[in-house]
Amino acid sequence: MEEIYAKFVSQKISKTRWRPVPSGSLQPAETFATGSWDNEENRVLLWSTGDLGNLDSDGGFEGDHQLLCGIRHHGDVMDLQFFDQERIVAASSTGCVTVFLHHPNNQTLSVSQQWTTAHFHTGPGSPSCSTAPCTGVVCNSPEIVTVGEDGRINLFRVDHKEAVRTIDNADSSTLHAVTFLRTPEILTVNSIGQLKIWDFRQQGNEPSQILSLTGDRVPLHCVDRHPNQQHVVATGGQDGMLSIWDVRQGTMPVSLLKAHEAEMWEVHFHPSNPDHLFTCSEDGSLWHWDASTDVPEKSSLFHQGGRNSTFLSHSISNQANVHQSLISSWLSTDPGRDRIEITSLLPNRTLSVNSLDVLGPCLVCGTDSEAIYVTRQLFS
């Protein structure tokens, strides 16, 4: 079990993100950002991992995360993404999107840019300026894409005052999350269980492709794209299930994996080791999913403090006709390979684990129990 260090920060943490490591750097990630929610005053904070490993009075490990700097944030932080080494983009429950700039010389954060009414409700029954939460943001320099409860998609460019492109009625339901598939293409998930692919090269307001879970319209809360195979996508939703999709094939998920007991808030492929995937949930759990082929005779068991419980995997489509060596381990439906090892990373169940991020050997997560957990030895 990896050693994971807790630090209590006296605010509910809604989002945690590692600052990207400069390309070519061999140093592990050491700086991360957090955003808070449901506090009298919400803040975006920047932390350094510092020295991990001080034993606290309960015999557990206490993280010595150093607070570098912070800045007040109007509204709940709904999403948080690093744009580059210096800039962080925050999505607000007020509908505002803010770019914060880090000044390392004097360790301060300042507002670099702001789109105050990126998301808002219109139409019958809506006040003239009824704000709508911005629920998701994704960055691919120089572009920033935002989605919101208003069903709107915005394409911003840093240093442009106005949106470069807006799809006003992209969705009649709430858009919960967004990711880039390729540079001109994004993928959104919504509150009625649909994935939609949008191509910014097309002028219309219609998605180029729609995928969905048949039957139940279970809200999807999170999405992540496989870092090396752009057609492979993972989603999680209100029922806690993990769904793996191949956007090249059909309109249904390739695999449905029974996972958490409550809402899955985030799912992340490991950026450089994508046979490993991480999820967190309202049920207070943080899981590491290992689908790598180098684990002999996977037990398909769930490990938590020495206890094992069985794990259900349900494959929907058969892809035996595709050359096996080209298939992501997440798409493989070979019965002998249909085994995934799951490890629970938190020593005890906590209140909701709202957010996680992984980079190299490092993982950070934030919770409603006002704690941040960090490990820098994911695979040791």
PDB file of C-alpha atoms in Angstrom, residues 39-277:
ATOM      1  CA  ASN A  39     -17.257  27.820   2.290  1.00  0.00           C
ATOM      2  CA  GLU A  40     -18.007  31.354   3.442  1.00  0.00           C
ATOM      3  CA  GLU A  41     -15.082  32.485   1.318  1.00  0.00           C
ATOM      4  CA  ASN A  42     -13.777  30.185  -1.388  1.00  0.00           C
ATOM      5  CA  ARG A  43     -10.169  30.292  -2.492  1.00  0.00           C
ATOM      6  CA  VAL A  44      -7.782  29.007  -5.126  1.00  0.00           C
ATOM      7  CA  LEU A  45      -4.574  27.961  -3.382  1.00  0.00           C
ATOM      8  CA  LEU A  46      -1.151  26.864  -4.591  1.00  0.00           C
ATOM      9  CA  TRP A  47       0.797  24.313  -2.534  1.00  0.00           C
ATOM     10  CA  SER A  48       4.230  22.728  -2.479  1.00  0.00           C
ATOM     11  CA  THR A  49       4.473  19.105  -1.371  1.00  0.00           C
ATOM     12  CA  GLY A  50       7.437  19.902   0.870  1.00  0.00           C
ATOM     13  CA  ASP A  51       8.793  17.053   2.972  1.00  0.00           C
ATOM     14  CA  LEU A  52       6.329  14.206   3.312  1.00  0.00           C
ATOM     15  CA  GLY A  53       6.504  11.840   6.196  1.00  0.00           C
ATOM     16  CA  ASN A  54       5.954  13.377   9.614  1.00  0.00           C
ATOM     17  CA  LEU A  55       4.159  10.999  11.973  1.00  0.00           C
ATOM     18  CA  ASP A  56       1.110  12.601  13.568  1.00  0.00           C
ATOM     19  CA  SER A  57      -0.259  11.895  17.056  1.00  0.00           C
ATOM     20  CA  ASP A  58      -2.521   9.098  15.754  1.00  0.00           C
ATOM     21  CA  GLY A  59       0.421   7.243  14.293  1.00  0.00           C
ATOM     22  CA  GLY A  60      -0.615   8.171  10.729  1.00  0.00           C
ATOM     23  CA  PHE A  61       1.441  10.141   8.275  1.00  0.00           C
ATOM     24  CA  GLU A  62       0.868  13.869   8.175  1.00  0.00           C
ATOM     25  CA  GLY A  63       1.723  15.730   5.006  1.00  0.00           C
ATOM     26  CA  ASP A  64       3.897  18.789   5.309  1.00  0.00           C
ATOM     27  CA  HIS A  65       2.315  20.506   2.320  1.00  0.00           C
ATOM     28  CA  GLN A  66       3.435  24.142   2.284  1.00  0.00           C
ATOM     29  CA  LEU A  67       0.924  26.791   1.270  1.00  0.00           C
ATOM     30  CA  LEU A  68       2.672  28.977  -1.309  1.00  0.00           C
ATOM     31  CA  CYS A  69      -0.081  31.505  -2.012  1.00  0.00           C
ATOM     32  CA  GLY A  70      -3.802  31.924  -2.532  1.00  0.00           C
ATOM     33  CA  ILE A  71      -6.487  34.223  -3.853  1.00  0.00           C
ATOM     34  CA  ARG A  72     -10.175  34.706  -3.151  1.00  0.00           C
ATOM     35  CA  HIS A  73     -12.568  33.098  -5.636  1.00  0.00           C
ATOM     36  CA  HIS A  74     -16.122  34.368  -6.080  1.00  0.00           C
ATOM     37  CA  GLY A  75     -18.461  31.357  -5.951  1.00  0.00           C
ATOM     38  CA  ASP A  76     -17.694  27.643  -5.677  1.00  0.00           C
ATOM     39  CA  VAL A  77     -14.726  26.364  -7.707  1.00  0.00           C
ATOM     40  CA  MET A  78     -16.470  23.954 -10.111  1.00  0.00           C
ATOM     41  CA  ASP A  79     -13.370  23.058 -12.121  1.00  0.00           C
ATOM     42  CA  LEU A  80      -9.681  23.935 -12.165  1.00  0.00           C
ATOM     43  CA  GLN A  81      -7.068  23.394 -14.884  1.00  0.00           C
ATOM     44  CA  PHE A  82      -3.503  24.567 -15.372  1.00  0.00           C
ATOM     45  CA  PHE A  83      -3.219  26.425 -18.690  1.00  0.00           C
ATOM     46  CA  ASP A  84       0.585  26.402 -18.483  1.00  0.00           C
ATOM     47  CA  GLN A  85       3.298  26.640 -15.815  1.00  0.00           C
ATOM     48  CA  GLU A  86       2.135  30.056 -14.605  1.00  0.00           C
ATOM     49  CA  ARG A  87      -1.601  30.237 -15.337  1.00  0.00           C
ATOM     50  CA  ILE A  88      -4.561  28.424 -13.763  1.00  0.00           C
ATOM     51  CA  VAL A  89      -8.106  28.522 -15.154  1.00  0.00           C
ATOM     52  CA  ALA A  90     -10.975  28.317 -12.655  1.00  0.00           C
ATOM     53  CA  ALA A  91     -14.668  27.698 -13.400  1.00  0.00           C
ATOM     54  CA  SER A  92     -17.176  29.259 -11.001  1.00  0.00           C
ATOM     55  CA  SER A  93     -20.697  28.456  -9.853  1.00  0.00           C
ATOM     56  CA  THR A  94     -21.450  32.091 -10.771  1.00  0.00           C
ATOM     57  CA  GLY A  95     -20.849  31.333 -14.475  1.00  0.00           C
ATOM     58  CA  CYS A  96     -17.555  33.218 -14.480  1.00  0.00           C
ATOM     59  CA  VAL A  97     -14.286  31.830 -15.906  1.00  0.00           C
ATOM     60  CA  THR A  98     -11.064  33.294 -14.441  1.00  0.00           C
ATOM     61  CA  VAL A  99      -7.417  32.922 -15.458  1.00  0.00           C
ATOM     62  CA  PHE A 100      -5.115  33.356 -12.453  1.00  0.00           C
ATOM     63  CA  LEU A 101      -1.422  34.166 -12.889  1.00  0.00           C
ATOM     64  CA  HIS A 102       1.191  32.861 -10.437  1.00  0.00           C
ATOM     65  CA  HIS A 103       4.067  35.210  -9.617  1.00  0.00           C
ATOM     66  CA  PRO A 104       6.823  32.947  -8.226  1.00  0.00           C
ATOM     67  CA  ASN A 105       9.118  35.840  -7.294  1.00  0.00           C
ATOM     68  CA  ASN A 106       6.841  37.083  -4.519  1.00  0.00           C
ATOM     69  CA  GLN A 107       4.537  34.029  -4.299  1.00  0.00           C
ATOM     70  CA  THR A 108       1.241  35.697  -5.172  1.00  0.00           C
ATOM     71  CA  LEU A 109      -1.706  34.926  -7.438  1.00  0.00           C
ATOM     72  CA  SER A 110      -3.451  37.651  -9.447  1.00  0.00           C
ATOM     73  CA  VAL A 111      -6.362  37.768 -11.880  1.00  0.00           C
ATOM     74  CA  SER A 112      -4.905  37.758 -15.379  1.00  0.00           C
ATOM     75  CA  GLN A 113      -8.141  37.502 -17.344  1.00  0.00           C
ATOM     76  CA  GLN A 114     -11.842  36.983 -16.694  1.00  0.00           C
ATOM     77  CA  TRP A 115     -14.980  36.182 -18.665  1.00  0.00           C
ATOM     78  CA  THR A 116     -17.632  37.130 -16.112  1.00  0.00           C
ATOM     79  CA  THR A 117     -20.770  35.954 -17.947  1.00  0.00           C
ATOM     80  CA  ALA A 118     -19.459  32.901 -19.758  1.00  0.00           C
ATOM     81  CA  HIS A 119     -22.529  30.910 -18.684  1.00  0.00           C
ATOM     82  CA  PHE A 120     -26.062  32.180 -18.016  1.00  0.00           C
ATOM     83  CA  HIS A 121     -29.678  31.099 -18.322  1.00  0.00           C
ATOM     84  CA  THR A 122     -31.968  32.710 -20.881  1.00  0.00           C
ATOM     85  CA  GLY A 123     -35.556  32.252 -21.973  1.00  0.00           C
ATOM     86  CA  PRO A 124     -38.948  32.129 -20.240  1.00  0.00           C
ATOM     87  CA  GLY A 125     -38.768  32.116 -16.468  1.00  0.00           C
ATOM     88  CA  SER A 126     -35.152  33.277 -16.364  1.00  0.00           C
ATOM     89  CA  PRO A 127     -34.275  36.713 -15.000  1.00  0.00           C
ATOM     90  CA  SER A 128     -32.489  38.874 -17.548  1.00  0.00           C
ATOM     91  CA  CYS A 129     -29.099  38.106 -16.006  1.00  0.00           C
ATOM     92  CA  SER A 130     -29.582  34.710 -14.381  1.00  0.00           C
ATOM     93  CA  THR A 131     -26.145  33.137 -14.001  1.00  0.00           C
ATOM     94  CA  ALA A 132     -25.528  29.452 -14.645  1.00  0.00           C
ATOM     95  CA  PRO A 133     -22.649  27.491 -13.102  1.00  0.00           C
ATOM     96  CA  CYS A 134     -19.668  26.807 -15.353  1.00  0.00           C
ATOM     97  CA  THR A 135     -19.265  23.081 -14.701  1.00  0.00           C
ATOM     98  CA  GLY A 136     -16.184  22.151 -16.713  1.00  0.00           C
ATOM     99  CA  VAL A 137     -13.105  23.581 -18.410  1.00  0.00           C
ATOM    100  CA  VAL A 138     -10.361  22.084 -20.567  1.00  0.00           C
ATOM    101  CA  CYS A 139      -7.204  23.814 -21.845  1.00  0.00           C
ATOM    102  CA  ASN A 140      -5.127  23.241 -24.952  1.00  0.00           C
ATOM    103  CA  SER A 141      -2.953  26.322 -25.472  1.00  0.00           C
ATOM    104  CA  PRO A 142      -3.938  28.835 -26.706  1.00  0.00           C
ATOM    105  CA  GLU A 143      -7.527  27.622 -26.346  1.00  0.00           C
ATOM    106  CA  ILE A 144      -9.845  27.169 -23.368  1.00  0.00           C
ATOM    107  CA  VAL A 145     -13.188  25.385 -23.723  1.00  0.00           C
ATOM    108  CA  THR A 146     -15.894  25.737 -21.064  1.00  0.00           C
ATOM    109  CA  VAL A 147     -19.249  24.003 -20.556  1.00  0.00           C
ATOM    110  CA  GLY A 148     -22.063  24.803 -18.162  1.00  0.00           C
ATOM    111  CA  GLU A 149     -25.408  24.099 -16.599  1.00  0.00           C
ATOM    112  CA  ASP A 150     -26.914  26.282 -19.334  1.00  0.00           C
ATOM    113  CA  GLY A 151     -26.005  23.707 -22.009  1.00  0.00           C
ATOM    114  CA  ARG A 152     -23.624  26.230 -23.619  1.00  0.00           C
ATOM    115  CA  ILE A 153     -20.127  25.542 -25.010  1.00  0.00           C
ATOM    116  CA  ASN A 154     -17.611  28.407 -25.202  1.00  0.00           C
ATOM    117  CA  LEU A 155     -14.301  28.434 -27.021  1.00  0.00           C
ATOM    118  CA  PHE A 156     -12.011  31.120 -25.591  1.00  0.00           C
ATOM    119  CA  ARG A 157      -8.471  32.122 -26.479  1.00  0.00           C
ATOM    120  CA  VAL A 158      -6.161  33.569 -23.899  1.00  0.00           C
ATOM    121  CA  ASP A 159      -5.703  37.312 -24.459  1.00  0.00           C
ATOM    122  CA  HIS A 160      -9.001  37.545 -26.406  1.00  0.00           C
ATOM    123  CA  LYS A 161     -11.721  39.493 -24.593  1.00  0.00           C
ATOM    124  CA  GLU A 162     -14.641  37.740 -26.264  1.00  0.00           C
ATOM    125  CA  ALA A 163     -15.358  34.089 -26.967  1.00  0.00           C
ATOM    126  CA  VAL A 164     -13.965  32.934 -30.314  1.00  0.00           C
ATOM    127  CA  ARG A 165     -16.920  30.586 -30.741  1.00  0.00           C
ATOM    128  CA  THR A 166     -20.062  29.886 -28.730  1.00  0.00           C
ATOM    129  CA  ILE A 167     -22.554  27.050 -29.272  1.00  0.00           C
ATOM    130  CA  ASP A 168     -25.534  28.486 -27.428  1.00  0.00           C
ATOM    131  CA  ASN A 169     -27.929  25.573 -27.251  1.00  0.00           C
ATOM    132  CA  ALA A 170     -25.408  22.774 -27.476  1.00  0.00           C
ATOM    133  CA  ASP A 171     -27.452  20.724 -25.013  1.00  0.00           C
ATOM    134  CA  SER A 172     -30.933  20.956 -23.543  1.00  0.00           C
ATOM    135  CA  SER A 173     -29.599  19.369 -20.346  1.00  0.00           C
ATOM    136  CA  THR A 174     -26.685  20.239 -18.060  1.00  0.00           C
ATOM    137  CA  LEU A 175     -23.213  19.668 -19.480  1.00  0.00           C
ATOM    138  CA  HIS A 176     -21.069  18.274 -16.669  1.00  0.00           C
ATOM    139  CA  ALA A 177     -17.589  17.830 -18.159  1.00  0.00           C
ATOM    140  CA  VAL A 178     -15.524  18.310 -21.317  1.00  0.00           C
ATOM    141  CA  THR A 179     -12.265  16.990 -22.763  1.00  0.00           C
ATOM    142  CA  PHE A 180     -10.347  17.383 -26.020  1.00  0.00           C
ATOM    143  CA  LEU A 181     -10.325  14.386 -28.351  1.00  0.00           C
ATOM    144  CA  ARG A 182      -8.097  16.027 -30.959  1.00  0.00           C
ATOM    145  CA  THR A 183      -7.265  19.692 -31.392  1.00  0.00           C
ATOM    146  CA  PRO A 184     -10.477  20.736 -33.201  1.00  0.00           C
ATOM    147  CA  GLU A 185     -12.690  18.112 -31.527  1.00  0.00           C
ATOM    148  CA  ILE A 186     -14.091  18.051 -28.001  1.00  0.00           C
ATOM    149  CA  LEU A 187     -16.236  15.528 -26.148  1.00  0.00           C
ATOM    150  CA  THR A 188     -18.891  16.499 -23.570  1.00  0.00           C
ATOM    151  CA  VAL A 189     -20.938  14.442 -21.093  1.00  0.00           C
ATOM    152  CA  ASN A 190     -24.356  15.498 -19.827  1.00  0.00           C
ATOM    153  CA  SER A 191     -27.037  14.885 -17.218  1.00  0.00           C
ATOM    154  CA  ILE A 192     -28.984  12.387 -19.341  1.00  0.00           C
ATOM    155  CA  GLY A 193     -26.141   9.924 -19.939  1.00  0.00           C
ATOM    156  CA  GLN A 194     -24.971  11.137 -23.345  1.00  0.00           C
ATOM    157  CA  LEU A 195     -21.508  11.688 -24.790  1.00  0.00           C
ATOM    158  CA  LYS A 196     -21.403  14.175 -27.639  1.00  0.00           C
ATOM    159  CA  ILE A 197     -18.500  14.915 -29.968  1.00  0.00           C
ATOM    160  CA  TRP A 198     -18.209  18.440 -31.356  1.00  0.00           C
ATOM    161  CA  ASP A 199     -15.971  19.536 -34.244  1.00  0.00           C
ATOM    162  CA  PHE A 200     -15.098  23.239 -34.150  1.00  0.00           C
ATOM    163  CA  ARG A 201     -14.305  23.089 -37.878  1.00  0.00           C
ATOM    164  CA  GLN A 202     -18.022  22.665 -38.523  1.00  0.00           C
ATOM    165  CA  GLN A 203     -20.113  25.830 -38.466  1.00  0.00           C
ATOM    166  CA  GLY A 204     -23.400  24.361 -37.230  1.00  0.00           C
ATOM    167  CA  ASN A 205     -24.580  23.863 -33.664  1.00  0.00           C
ATOM    168  CA  GLU A 206     -25.027  20.107 -33.970  1.00  0.00           C
ATOM    169  CA  PRO A 207     -22.686  17.445 -32.558  1.00  0.00           C
ATOM    170  CA  SER A 208     -20.865  15.270 -35.074  1.00  0.00           C
ATOM    171  CA  GLN A 209     -21.592  12.146 -33.003  1.00  0.00           C
ATOM    172  CA  ILE A 210     -23.775  11.106 -30.049  1.00  0.00           C
ATOM    173  CA  LEU A 211     -23.126   8.079 -27.838  1.00  0.00           C
ATOM    174  CA  SER A 212     -25.229   7.013 -24.871  1.00  0.00           C
ATOM    175  CA  LEU A 213     -26.059   4.311 -22.380  1.00  0.00           C
ATOM    176  CA  THR A 214     -29.248   2.668 -23.587  1.00  0.00           C
ATOM    177  CA  GLY A 215     -32.260   2.675 -21.323  1.00  0.00           C
ATOM    178  CA  ASP A 216     -31.384   4.455 -18.103  1.00  0.00           C
ATOM    179  CA  ARG A 217     -30.536   8.104 -18.557  1.00  0.00           C
ATOM    180  CA  VAL A 218     -28.006   8.081 -15.745  1.00  0.00           C
ATOM    181  CA  PRO A 219     -26.256  11.468 -15.435  1.00  0.00           C
ATOM    182  CA  LEU A 220     -22.578  11.360 -16.376  1.00  0.00           C
ATOM    183  CA  HIS A 221     -20.342  13.550 -14.199  1.00  0.00           C
ATOM    184  CA  CYS A 222     -16.815  13.023 -15.528  1.00  0.00           C
ATOM    185  CA  VAL A 223     -14.846  12.036 -18.611  1.00  0.00           C
ATOM    186  CA  ASP A 224     -11.208  11.431 -19.519  1.00  0.00           C
ATOM    187  CA  ARG A 225      -9.543  10.497 -22.791  1.00  0.00           C
ATOM    188  CA  HIS A 226      -6.812   7.867 -23.052  1.00  0.00           C
ATOM    189  CA  PRO A 227      -3.550   9.836 -23.484  1.00  0.00           C
ATOM    190  CA  ASN A 228      -2.205   7.676 -26.329  1.00  0.00           C
ATOM    191  CA  GLN A 229      -5.349   6.297 -27.989  1.00  0.00           C
ATOM    192  CA  GLN A 230      -7.684   9.185 -28.586  1.00  0.00           C
ATOM    193  CA  HIS A 231     -10.665   6.977 -29.442  1.00  0.00           C
ATOM    194  CA  VAL A 232     -10.675   5.402 -25.958  1.00  0.00           C
ATOM    195  CA  VAL A 233     -12.689   7.343 -23.365  1.00  0.00           C
ATOM    196  CA  ALA A 234     -13.645   6.637 -19.739  1.00  0.00           C
ATOM    197  CA  THR A 235     -16.713   8.124 -18.035  1.00  0.00           C
ATOM    198  CA  GLY A 236     -18.277   7.975 -14.574  1.00  0.00           C
ATOM    199  CA  GLY A 237     -21.667   9.029 -13.350  1.00  0.00           C
ATOM    200  CA  GLN A 238     -24.390   9.107 -10.762  1.00  0.00           C
ATOM    201  CA  ASP A 239     -24.594   5.314 -10.390  1.00  0.00           C
ATOM    202  CA  GLY A 240     -20.859   5.009  -9.646  1.00  0.00           C
ATOM    203  CA  MET A 241     -20.246   2.778 -12.694  1.00  0.00           C
ATOM    204  CA  LEU A 242     -17.086   3.106 -14.780  1.00  0.00           C
ATOM    205  CA  SER A 243     -17.798   3.025 -18.524  1.00  0.00           C
ATOM    206  CA  ILE A 244     -15.145   2.525 -21.204  1.00  0.00           C
ATOM    207  CA  TRP A 245     -16.021   3.740 -24.710  1.00  0.00           C
ATOM    208  CA  ASP A 246     -14.498   3.361 -28.174  1.00  0.00           C
ATOM    209  CA  VAL A 247     -15.832   6.365 -30.079  1.00  0.00           C
ATOM    210  CA  ARG A 248     -14.964   4.696 -33.412  1.00  0.00           C
ATOM    211  CA  GLN A 249     -17.393   1.851 -32.793  1.00  0.00           C
ATOM    212  CA  GLY A 250     -21.121   1.967 -32.219  1.00  0.00           C
ATOM    213  CA  THR A 251     -22.945   4.256 -29.818  1.00  0.00           C
ATOM    214  CA  MET A 252     -22.657   2.228 -26.598  1.00  0.00           C
ATOM    215  CA  PRO A 253     -19.821   1.623 -24.131  1.00  0.00           C
ATOM    216  CA  VAL A 254     -17.443  -1.284 -24.715  1.00  0.00           C
ATOM    217  CA  SER A 255     -17.355  -2.117 -20.996  1.00  0.00           C
ATOM    218  CA  LEU A 256     -19.432  -1.295 -17.949  1.00  0.00           C
ATOM    219  CA  LEU A 257     -17.520  -1.870 -14.733  1.00  0.00           C
ATOM    220  CA  LYS A 258     -19.273  -1.992 -11.381  1.00  0.00           C
ATOM    221  CA  ALA A 259     -17.462   0.510  -9.227  1.00  0.00           C
ATOM    222  CA  HIS A 260     -18.446   2.952  -6.492  1.00  0.00           C
ATOM    223  CA  GLU A 261     -21.539   2.918  -4.274  1.00  0.00           C
ATOM    224  CA  ALA A 262     -22.405   6.550  -5.054  1.00  0.00           C
ATOM    225  CA  GLU A 263     -21.618   9.234  -7.642  1.00  0.00           C
ATOM    226  CA  MET A 264     -18.237   9.010  -9.363  1.00  0.00           C
ATOM    227  CA  TRP A 265     -16.929  12.566  -9.411  1.00  0.00           C
ATOM    228  CA  GLU A 266     -13.710  12.172 -11.414  1.00  0.00           C
ATOM    229  CA  VAL A 267     -11.911   9.617 -13.578  1.00  0.00           C
ATOM    230  CA  HIS A 268      -8.322  10.001 -14.799  1.00  0.00           C
ATOM    231  CA  PHE A 269      -6.102   7.789 -16.933  1.00  0.00           C
ATOM    232  CA  HIS A 270      -2.508   7.982 -15.757  1.00  0.00           C
ATOM    233  CA  PRO A 271      -0.976  10.389 -18.336  1.00  0.00           C
ATOM    234  CA  SER A 272       2.203   8.366 -18.949  1.00  0.00           C
ATOM    235  CA  ASN A 273       1.089   4.907 -17.771  1.00  0.00           C
ATOM    236  CA  PRO A 274      -2.493   4.656 -19.084  1.00  0.00           C
ATOM    237  CA  ASP A 275      -3.025   0.992 -18.169  1.00  0.00           C
ATOM    238  CA  HIS A 276      -3.628   2.564 -14.762  1.00  0.00           C
ATOM    239  CA  LEU A 277      -6.759   4.575 -14.060  1.00  0.00           C
TER     240      LEU A 277
END
